[in-house]
Coordinates of C-alpha atoms and ligand atoms in Angstrom, one line a residue:
M59 CA 0.2 0.7 -0.2
A60 CA 1.4 2.8 -1.5
S61 CA 2.5 5.3 2.3
K62 CA -0.2 8.3 2.3
A63 CA 1.8 11.7 2.3
K64 CA 1.9 13.6 6.0
I65 CA -0.8 16.5 5.6
R66 CA 1.1 19.6 8.0
A67 CA 0.3 23.4 9.5
V68 CA -0.3 25.7 7.1
T69 CA 2.6 27.9 7.5
G70 CA 3.3 30.5 9.1
M71 CA 0.2 29.2 11.5
N72 CA 0.8 27.1 15.3
D73 CA -1.4 24.9 17.8
M74 CA -1.3 25.9 20.0
L75 CA -0.2 22.5 22.2
P76 CA -1.5 20.4 25.7
T77 CA 2.1 21.1 26.7
D78 CA 1.9 25.5 26.1
S79 CA -1.3 26.5 27.5
A80 CA -0.6 27.6 30.1
R81 CA 1.3 30.0 29.4
W82 CA -0.9 31.2 26.5
E83 CA -3.7 30.5 30.1
F84 CA -2.2 32.8 32.7
F85 CA -1.9 35.8 29.7
E86 CA -5.9 35.6 28.7
D87 CA -7.4 35.3 31.9
T88 CA -4.7 38.4 33.6
A89 CA -5.2 40.3 30.1
R90 CA -9.3 39.4 30.8
D91 CA -9.1 40.1 34.3
I92 CA -7.2 43.9 34.1
A93 CA -9.6 44.5 31.5
T94 CA -12.0 44.1 33.7
E95 CA -10.7 46.3 36.5
Y96 CA -11.3 48.9 34.4
G97 CA -15.1 48.3 33.0
Y98 CA -14.8 46.7 29.5
R99 CA -17.3 44.3 27.7
Q100 CA -16.3 40.9 26.3
M101 CA -16.8 41.1 22.3
R102 CA -16.7 38.4 20.1
T103 CA -16.9 39.0 15.7
P104 CA -16.9 36.8 13.6
I105 CA -13.2 35.7 11.4
L106 CA -14.8 35.2 8.4
E107 CA -16.2 39.7 7.3
S108 CA -16.7 40.9 3.9
T109 CA -14.0 42.2 2.6
D110 CA -14.7 45.5 1.6
L111 CA -15.1 46.3 5.6
F112 CA -11.8 45.7 5.8
T113 CA -10.7 48.1 1.5
H114 CA -13.2 50.5 3.1
G115 CA -11.8 51.0 7.5
I116 CA -8.2 49.6 6.8
G117 CA -7.4 51.8 3.6
E118 CA -6.2 50.4 0.4
A119 CA -3.2 51.5 -0.1
T120 CA -2.1 49.4 3.4
D121 CA 0.5 46.8 3.0
V122 CA -2.1 44.9 4.9
V123 CA -4.9 45.5 2.2
E124 CA -2.2 45.7 -0.7
K125 CA -1.3 42.0 0.2
E126 CA -1.1 40.5 3.5
M127 CA -5.0 39.8 3.0
Y128 CA -6.5 36.2 2.8
S129 CA -8.6 37.1 0.7
F130 CA -11.6 34.4 -1.3
E131 CA -14.6 34.5 -3.9
D132 CA -17.1 32.3 -1.1
S133 CA -17.7 29.5 -4.5
L134 CA -21.6 29.5 -3.1
N135 CA -23.4 32.5 -3.7
G136 CA -19.9 34.4 -4.8
E137 CA -19.3 36.7 -2.0
R138 CA -16.2 38.2 -0.9
L139 CA -14.3 37.6 1.9
S140 CA -11.9 37.1 3.1
L141 CA -10.6 36.4 7.3
R142 CA -9.4 39.2 9.3
P143 CA -6.2 40.8 9.7
E144 CA -7.4 43.3 12.5
N145 CA -10.9 43.4 15.1
T146 CA -10.5 47.0 14.3
A147 CA -13.2 47.0 11.5
G148 CA -15.3 44.2 12.9
I149 CA -16.2 46.4 16.5
V150 CA -16.5 49.0 14.6
R151 CA -18.7 46.9 12.1
S152 CA -21.3 45.6 14.0
A153 CA -21.0 48.6 16.7
I154 CA -22.9 50.6 13.4
E155 CA -25.1 47.0 13.2
N156 CA -26.0 46.5 16.7
S157 CA -26.9 49.9 17.4
L158 CA -24.3 49.6 20.5
L159 CA -23.8 53.3 21.7
H160 CA -27.8 54.6 20.7
D161 CA -28.7 55.5 24.4
A162 CA -23.6 56.3 26.0
P163 CA -20.6 55.5 24.7
R164 CA -19.4 52.2 25.4
R165 CA -15.6 50.5 26.4
V166 CA -14.9 46.6 25.5
W167 CA -12.3 44.3 24.0
Y168 CA -11.4 41.7 22.7
F169 CA -8.6 38.6 21.7
G170 CA -9.0 36.0 18.9
P171 CA -6.8 35.3 16.1
M172 CA -6.2 37.1 13.3
F173 CA -4.6 36.3 9.6
R174 CA -2.6 38.4 7.8
H175 CA -0.2 36.4 4.7
E176 CA 3.1 38.0 5.7
R177 CA 6.2 36.4 5.6
P178 CA 6.6 34.3 8.5
Q179 CA 9.3 35.2 10.9
R180 CA 10.7 34.4 14.6
G181 CA 7.6 37.0 16.0
R182 CA 5.5 37.0 12.9
Y183 CA 2.8 34.7 11.8
R184 CA 0.4 34.1 9.5
Q185 CA -1.7 33.4 12.0
F186 CA -1.5 34.8 15.6
H187 CA -3.8 36.1 17.8
Q188 CA -4.2 40.1 19.7
F189 CA -5.9 41.1 22.6
G190 CA -7.3 44.6 21.5
C191 CA -9.6 46.8 23.7
E192 CA -12.4 49.7 22.2
A193 CA -12.7 52.8 24.0
L194 CA -16.4 53.7 20.9
G195 CA -17.7 57.0 21.5
F196 CA -15.5 58.9 24.4
S197 CA -13.6 62.2 22.7
G198 CA -10.6 61.6 25.4
P199 CA -7.7 61.9 25.6
D200 CA -8.5 60.9 29.9
V201 CA -10.1 57.7 27.4
D202 CA -6.4 57.7 25.2
A203 CA -4.6 58.1 28.3
E204 CA -6.3 54.8 30.7
L205 CA -6.3 52.8 27.6
I206 CA -2.6 53.6 27.4
L207 CA -2.8 52.6 32.0
M208 CA -4.4 49.3 31.2
T209 CA -1.5 47.8 29.0
A210 CA 1.2 49.0 31.6
R211 CA -0.6 48.0 34.3
L212 CA -0.3 44.2 31.5
W213 CA 2.8 44.5 31.7
K214 CA 3.3 44.0 34.9
A215 CA 1.3 41.8 35.6
L216 CA 2.8 39.4 33.2
G217 CA 6.4 40.3 34.8
I218 CA 7.8 41.9 30.7
R219 CA 10.0 44.9 32.3
D220 CA 12.1 47.0 29.8
V221 CA 8.7 47.7 27.4
K222 CA 8.5 51.5 25.6
L223 CA 5.9 53.3 24.9
E224 CA 5.6 55.8 21.7
L225 CA 3.7 58.0 20.8
N226 CA 3.1 60.8 18.1
S227 CA -0.2 62.3 17.0
L228 CA -1.6 62.8 13.0
G229 CA -4.0 64.7 13.9
E230 CA -6.3 66.9 12.0
P231 CA -7.7 65.5 8.0
S232 CA -7.5 68.4 6.8
E233 CA -3.9 69.4 9.2
R234 CA -3.0 65.2 7.3
A235 CA -3.5 67.1 4.0
A236 CA -1.5 69.9 4.6
H237 CA 0.9 68.1 6.3
R238 CA 0.5 65.6 3.5
A239 CA 0.8 68.6 0.0
A240 CA 4.3 69.4 1.7
L241 CA 5.8 65.2 1.9
L242 CA 4.6 64.7 -1.5
E243 CA 6.3 68.2 -2.9
Y244 CA 9.9 67.2 -0.8
F245 CA 9.1 63.4 -1.8
E246 CA 8.7 64.5 -5.2
A247 CA 12.0 66.4 -5.2
H248 CA 13.6 63.9 -4.5
L249 CA 12.6 61.0 -6.7
D250 CA 16.4 59.8 -7.1
Q251 CA 15.8 59.0 -3.4
L252 CA 13.2 56.7 -3.8
N253 CA 12.9 52.8 -4.1
E254 CA 10.6 51.0 -5.5
T255 CA 7.4 50.7 -2.7
A256 CA 8.1 54.2 -1.7
K257 CA 7.3 54.6 -5.6
H258 CA 3.9 52.8 -5.5
R259 CA 3.8 54.3 -1.9
L260 CA 4.0 58.5 -2.8
Y261 CA 0.6 59.5 -4.5
L262 CA -1.7 57.4 -2.3
N263 CA 0.4 57.5 0.9
P264 CA 3.0 59.7 1.4
L265 CA 2.9 58.9 5.0
R266 CA 3.3 56.0 4.7
I267 CA 6.7 56.5 3.6
L268 CA 8.0 57.8 6.7
D269 CA 7.5 53.7 7.7
T270 CA 10.4 53.3 5.7
K271 CA 13.2 51.2 7.1
D272 CA 15.3 50.9 4.2
P273 CA 18.7 52.3 4.7
D274 CA 19.1 53.6 2.2
M275 CA 16.9 56.1 3.0
Q276 CA 17.0 57.7 6.1
D277 CA 18.4 60.5 6.0
L278 CA 16.4 61.4 3.2
V279 CA 13.3 60.8 5.8
E280 CA 15.1 62.1 9.2
K281 CA 15.1 65.1 7.5
A282 CA 10.8 64.6 5.4
P283 CA 8.6 67.4 7.0
K284 CA 7.5 66.7 10.3
L285 CA 3.3 66.1 11.0
I286 CA 3.9 67.7 13.9
S287 CA 4.5 71.2 12.5
Y288 CA 1.8 70.9 11.1
L289 CA -0.8 70.3 14.0
G290 CA -3.2 72.9 14.6
E291 CA -4.0 73.9 18.5
G292 CA -6.4 71.6 18.9
S293 CA -4.3 68.6 17.9
L294 CA -1.0 70.5 19.7
R295 CA -4.0 70.8 23.3
F296 CA -4.8 66.4 22.8
L297 CA -1.4 66.0 22.7
S298 CA 0.3 67.7 26.0
S299 CA -3.1 67.3 27.9
L300 CA -2.9 63.6 27.4
E301 CA 1.3 63.6 27.7
H302 CA 0.1 65.4 31.1
Q303 CA -2.0 62.7 32.0
L304 CA 1.1 60.3 31.2
E305 CA 3.4 62.8 33.8
R306 CA 0.8 62.1 36.0
A307 CA 0.5 58.7 36.5
G308 CA 4.3 57.9 35.8
I309 CA 4.5 56.4 32.1
D310 CA 7.8 57.3 30.4
Y311 CA 7.4 57.9 26.4
V312 CA 8.6 59.0 24.2
I313 CA 7.3 61.1 20.9
N314 CA 8.5 59.4 17.8
A315 CA 7.6 62.1 15.1
R316 CA 7.8 59.6 12.2
L317 CA 5.1 57.1 14.4
V318 CA 3.0 56.6 11.4
R319 CA 0.9 52.7 12.0
G320 CA 0.0 51.1 9.2
L321 CA -3.2 51.0 9.1
D322 CA -5.0 54.3 6.9
Y323 CA -7.8 54.8 10.4
Y324 CA -5.7 56.8 13.0
S325 CA -5.5 60.1 13.7
H326 CA -4.8 62.6 16.6
T327 CA -2.6 59.7 19.3
V328 CA -1.1 56.6 17.7
F329 CA 0.8 54.5 20.3
E330 CA 3.1 52.0 20.6
W331 CA 4.7 50.1 22.9
T332 CA 7.9 48.2 21.9
T333 CA 10.9 45.7 23.4
D334 CA 14.4 45.6 22.1
R335 CA 14.7 41.9 23.3
L336 CA 12.4 40.2 20.5
G337 CA 14.5 41.3 17.4
S338 CA 12.5 42.5 14.6
Q339 CA 9.2 42.2 15.3
A340 CA 9.6 44.8 18.3
T341 CA 6.0 46.0 18.3
I342 CA 3.8 44.2 21.4
C343 CA 1.4 46.6 21.3
G344 CA -0.1 49.0 18.2
G345 CA -3.4 51.4 18.7
G346 CA -4.2 55.0 18.9
R347 CA -7.8 57.2 18.2
Y348 CA -10.0 56.3 15.2
D349 CA -12.4 59.4 15.6
G350 CA -13.2 59.5 11.6
L351 CA -14.1 55.2 11.6
M352 CA -17.2 55.2 12.4
E353 CA -18.6 57.6 9.8
I354 CA -16.6 55.3 7.2
L355 CA -18.1 52.6 7.2
G356 CA -21.7 54.5 7.2
G357 CA -22.2 54.8 11.3
K358 CA -23.7 58.4 13.1
P359 CA -19.8 59.9 13.6
A360 CA -18.8 58.7 17.0
P361 CA -14.6 59.3 17.9
C362 CA -13.3 55.8 19.2
V363 CA -10.0 54.7 20.5
G364 CA -7.9 51.3 21.1
F365 CA -4.9 49.2 20.9
A366 CA -4.4 45.6 20.1
M367 CA -1.9 42.8 21.3
G368 CA 0.4 40.6 19.8
A369 CA -0.6 37.6 22.3
E370 CA 2.9 35.5 20.9
R371 CA 5.0 38.5 21.0
V372 CA 3.8 38.6 24.4
L373 CA 3.9 35.2 25.1
E374 CA 6.9 34.9 23.7
L375 CA 9.4 38.4 26.1
M376 CA 7.7 36.9 29.0
G377 CA 9.3 34.0 28.4
E378 CA 12.0 36.5 28.4
F379 CA 11.9 38.3 31.3
G380 CA 11.4 33.8 32.8
V381 CA 8.2 33.5 33.4
K382 CA 7.0 30.8 32.4
P383 CA 3.6 29.3 34.1
E384 CA 3.3 25.7 34.1
A385 CA 0.8 24.0 35.6
P386 CA -0.2 20.2 36.6
D387 CA -2.6 18.3 34.6
C388 CA -4.5 17.8 37.9
A389 CA -4.6 17.3 41.9
V390 CA -5.8 14.7 42.4
Y391 CA -4.5 11.0 40.4
V392 CA -7.2 8.1 40.9
I393 CA -4.7 4.7 40.9
H394 CA -7.3 1.5 41.0
A395 CA -6.7 -2.1 40.0
G396 CA -9.3 -2.0 37.3
E397 CA -13.0 -3.6 37.3
G398 CA -14.6 -3.8 40.8
T399 CA -12.2 -0.9 41.6
L400 CA -14.0 1.0 38.7
D401 CA -17.0 2.1 40.6
P402 CA -15.1 3.6 43.6
A403 CA -12.4 5.3 41.7
V404 CA -15.4 7.1 40.2
A405 CA -16.9 7.3 43.2
V406 CA -14.5 9.4 45.2
A407 CA -13.8 11.4 41.8
E408 CA -16.1 12.6 41.9
E409 CA -16.8 13.8 45.3
L410 CA -13.6 16.1 44.4
R411 CA -15.0 17.7 41.6
D412 CA -18.0 18.3 43.1
L413 CA -15.7 20.9 45.5
D414 CA -14.0 21.9 42.8
V415 CA -10.8 20.0 42.8
S416 CA -9.0 18.9 39.5
T417 CA -9.5 14.9 39.4
I418 CA -7.7 12.5 36.7
V419 CA -9.1 9.1 36.6
H420 CA -6.1 6.1 35.3
G421 CA -7.4 5.8 31.6
G422 CA -6.8 2.0 30.5
E423 CA -5.4 -0.5 32.9
S424 CA -1.9 -1.0 33.9
S425 CA 0.4 -2.0 36.3
M426 CA 0.0 0.5 40.1
K427 CA 4.0 0.7 39.8
S428 CA 2.9 2.3 35.7
Q429 CA -0.2 4.1 37.4
M430 CA 2.3 5.7 39.9
K431 CA 4.2 6.9 37.7
K432 CA 1.7 7.6 35.9
A433 CA 0.8 10.1 39.1
D434 CA 3.6 11.7 39.4
A435 CA 4.0 12.7 36.4
S436 CA 0.3 13.8 36.2
G437 CA 2.2 16.9 38.7
A438 CA -0.9 16.4 41.0
E439 CA -0.4 16.4 44.6
F440 CA -2.0 13.3 46.2
A441 CA -2.5 9.8 44.7
L442 CA -6.2 7.8 45.4
I443 CA -5.5 4.9 45.7
I444 CA -8.0 2.1 45.2
G445 CA -6.9 -2.1 45.3
E446 CA -8.8 -5.1 45.3
N447 CA -8.4 -4.2 49.9
E448 CA -9.4 -1.3 50.0
A449 CA -12.3 -1.5 47.5
A450 CA -13.6 -4.5 49.5
S451 CA -13.9 -3.1 52.4
G452 CA -15.3 0.5 51.5
T453 CA -11.9 2.8 52.0
V454 CA -8.7 4.8 50.1
S455 CA -5.5 5.4 50.7
V456 CA -4.0 8.9 50.7
K457 CA -0.2 8.8 49.4
R458 CA 1.3 12.7 48.9
L459 CA 3.2 13.2 46.3
R460 CA 5.3 16.4 47.2
D461 CA 8.1 17.1 49.6
R462 CA 5.9 19.9 51.5
G463 CA 8.5 18.9 54.5
E464 CA 8.3 17.0 57.6
G465 CA 5.0 16.8 59.1
A466 CA 3.3 16.9 56.1
R467 CA -0.1 15.1 56.6
F468 CA 0.0 12.4 53.6
A469 CA 3.6 11.8 53.3
K470 CA 3.8 8.7 54.8
Q471 CA 0.4 6.7 52.5
E472 CA -2.4 5.5 55.5
T473 CA -5.8 4.3 54.6
L474 CA -9.1 6.1 54.8
P475 CA -12.4 5.3 54.8
A476 CA -13.9 6.7 51.6
A477 CA -16.2 8.9 52.7
E478 CA -14.2 11.1 54.4
A479 CA -10.9 10.7 52.1
A480 CA -12.7 13.7 49.3
E481 CA -13.4 16.3 52.5
Q482 CA -9.8 15.7 54.4
V483 CA -7.7 15.9 50.4
F484 CA -9.8 18.7 49.6
S485 CA -8.8 20.8 53.1
E486 CA -5.3 19.7 52.6
L487 CA -5.5 21.2 49.2
L488 CA -6.9 24.5 50.8
D489 CA -4.3 24.3 53.1
I490 CA -1.8 24.4 50.0
E491 CA -3.7 27.2 48.8
T492 CA -3.2 29.5 51.4
K493 CA -0.1 29.0 52.2
D494 CA 1.0 29.6 48.7
L495 CA -1.5 32.6 48.5
Ligands
HAM538 P1 -1.3 46.5 15.0 O1 -0.3 47.3 14.9 O2 -1.9 45.9 12.7 O3 -2.8 47.3 14.7 O4 -1.8 45.4 15.0 C1 -1.3 45.2 16.4 C2 -0.5 44.2 17.3 O5 -0.7 42.8 17.3 C3 1.0 44.2 16.6 O6 1.9 45.8 17.2 C4 1.8 43.3 17.0 O7 2.7 42.5 18.4 C5 0.7 42.4 16.1 N1 1.0 41.6 15.0 C6 0.5 42.5 14.0 N2 0.9 41.5 12.8 C7 1.0 40.7 13.8 C8 2.5 39.4 13.2 N3 2.1 38.6 11.5 N4 2.3 38.2 13.7 C9 2.3 38.4 15.1 N5 1.9 39.0 15.9 C10 1.4 40.5 15.1 C11 -4.2 46.3 14.4 O8 -4.3 45.6 14.6 C12 -4.8 47.8 15.4 N6 -6.8 47.1 15.1 C13 -5.0 47.8 16.2 C14 -5.8 49.3 17.4 C15 -6.9 48.4 18.3 N7 -6.0 50.4 16.9 C16 -7.3 51.1 17.3 N8 -7.9 49.5 18.5

C-alpha cells in the first residue's frame, strides 16, 4: 500500500499544544481580569467578514489590504470574503449594525485569531492572536490615557519589563492633508532617492514612506516635513493633555514624530509599545484614535480609541523575563486495579470534582507501579489508591506526591474510610493554596 502523504499545518500557522496552554491561559486570564477592572466588556465578532469592510476601513493603500489579506470568493454564493487581518474594523461594523452606541459609549475587549499573509519569521505569523480593547464613543484624551495605563498595568502583571512607549499625534484630517501636500512636494523634489515601494506609495499614501526601514532612505525621511509642525492648536492641546496624564500616572514615553502606524483609520493619538528583546518584530502592542472610522463604515460619527497586542510576541517576551507559568494536569490522580475497583474510583473522583478539585482517574488498565509513575508525572499533589483491598473494605489510600516538609499529612500513605477521603484531601489542598498565596 502506498504510504499516505503527511498533512502539515499551513505555513505560518501554529498549534497551541497542551504543554503551552498554561502560559496562554495565564496571559488571557490576566488580560481579561485587567480589562474587566477597567470596566471593559468582552465582544466577539466573526473571523470572516466582507472584504469591503477592510478595504474601506483599513485603507486600500495599506500593506495589510494590498498584500496581506486572505481573500477569496465564496464559491457557493460569489460573496467576496476575507479572514480578518485585525479586529477594529469588525468591532466598529458590529457596533453600527447592533446600534451599540445608541444610549451610551462602550468599552469593549476581544481576544482571538487574526490572519495576515506575511513572510513568517520569529514573532510574525500568518495566524496570530490579538488581545485588544476599544473605547467606542469617547472623545478623549482621558480614555486614550486610560488605555495606555491599562497596558502598562498588564505588562507589570505579566512580569514584562523594559518596554518603551512611543507616542505621536496624527492630528485632524485637514492637518494631515496640509502635511501630505508638503510631503509630496518634498519627495517629488527627491524622486531619485525613493525606492520602488516609496514611489508606489508616493501618490497613494506618502505618510507611509516615513515608515520605511530602507537604510538608504533614512536620511531623506529624517529631513522630511514633520506632521507635528502642521498640527493646529486643538491637536497640540489634545496631545499635551495626554502627555500630562501619562506623566501624572508615572508612565514614561517618547514622542516619535515618525510613528504613523500601518492602518489608515487613525487620527490624533497613535502609540506603540516596543521591546529590544524580540529582534525585528519589536512592537508588542499598537493602537490609537480612529475618530473617523464609524462614519467611513456608514455609522453616525463617534470618536473612538483602542489598541491591540500580539499575544505570541507578548508570550515570547514573558519567556525572555523567565515568566513561564506551568500548571499540573490535576491536583489528584486516582489509581485503581481495574474492574471491580473502578466504581469506587470514579465515585471518589466525582466527589472531589464536586469540591472543584481537578481529578484524573487513570484511564485503561496498567500495573499499580506504572500508574504511580503517571500520577507523579501529572504534577498532582495526591495519589488516591483504590486496590482490591480498599474496594472490599470501602476505604481509600492517600499518598502525598510532593515534598511539603516534615510532618505533612499523607507524606506516608494512609488508608481512610472512602466517605472521608474527598473532604480530607480537599482540606489539605486548601491549606496548600492558602500557604502558597
Ligand atoms: P497592528 O499594529 O496592525 O494594529 O497590530 C497590533 C499588534 O498585533 C502588533 O503590534 C503586533 O504585536 C501584533 N501583530 C500584528 N501582525 C502580526 C503578525 N503577523 N504576527 C504576530 N503578531 C502580529 C492593529 O491591528 C489595530 N487593530 C490596533 C488597534 C486597535 N488600533 C485601534 N484599536
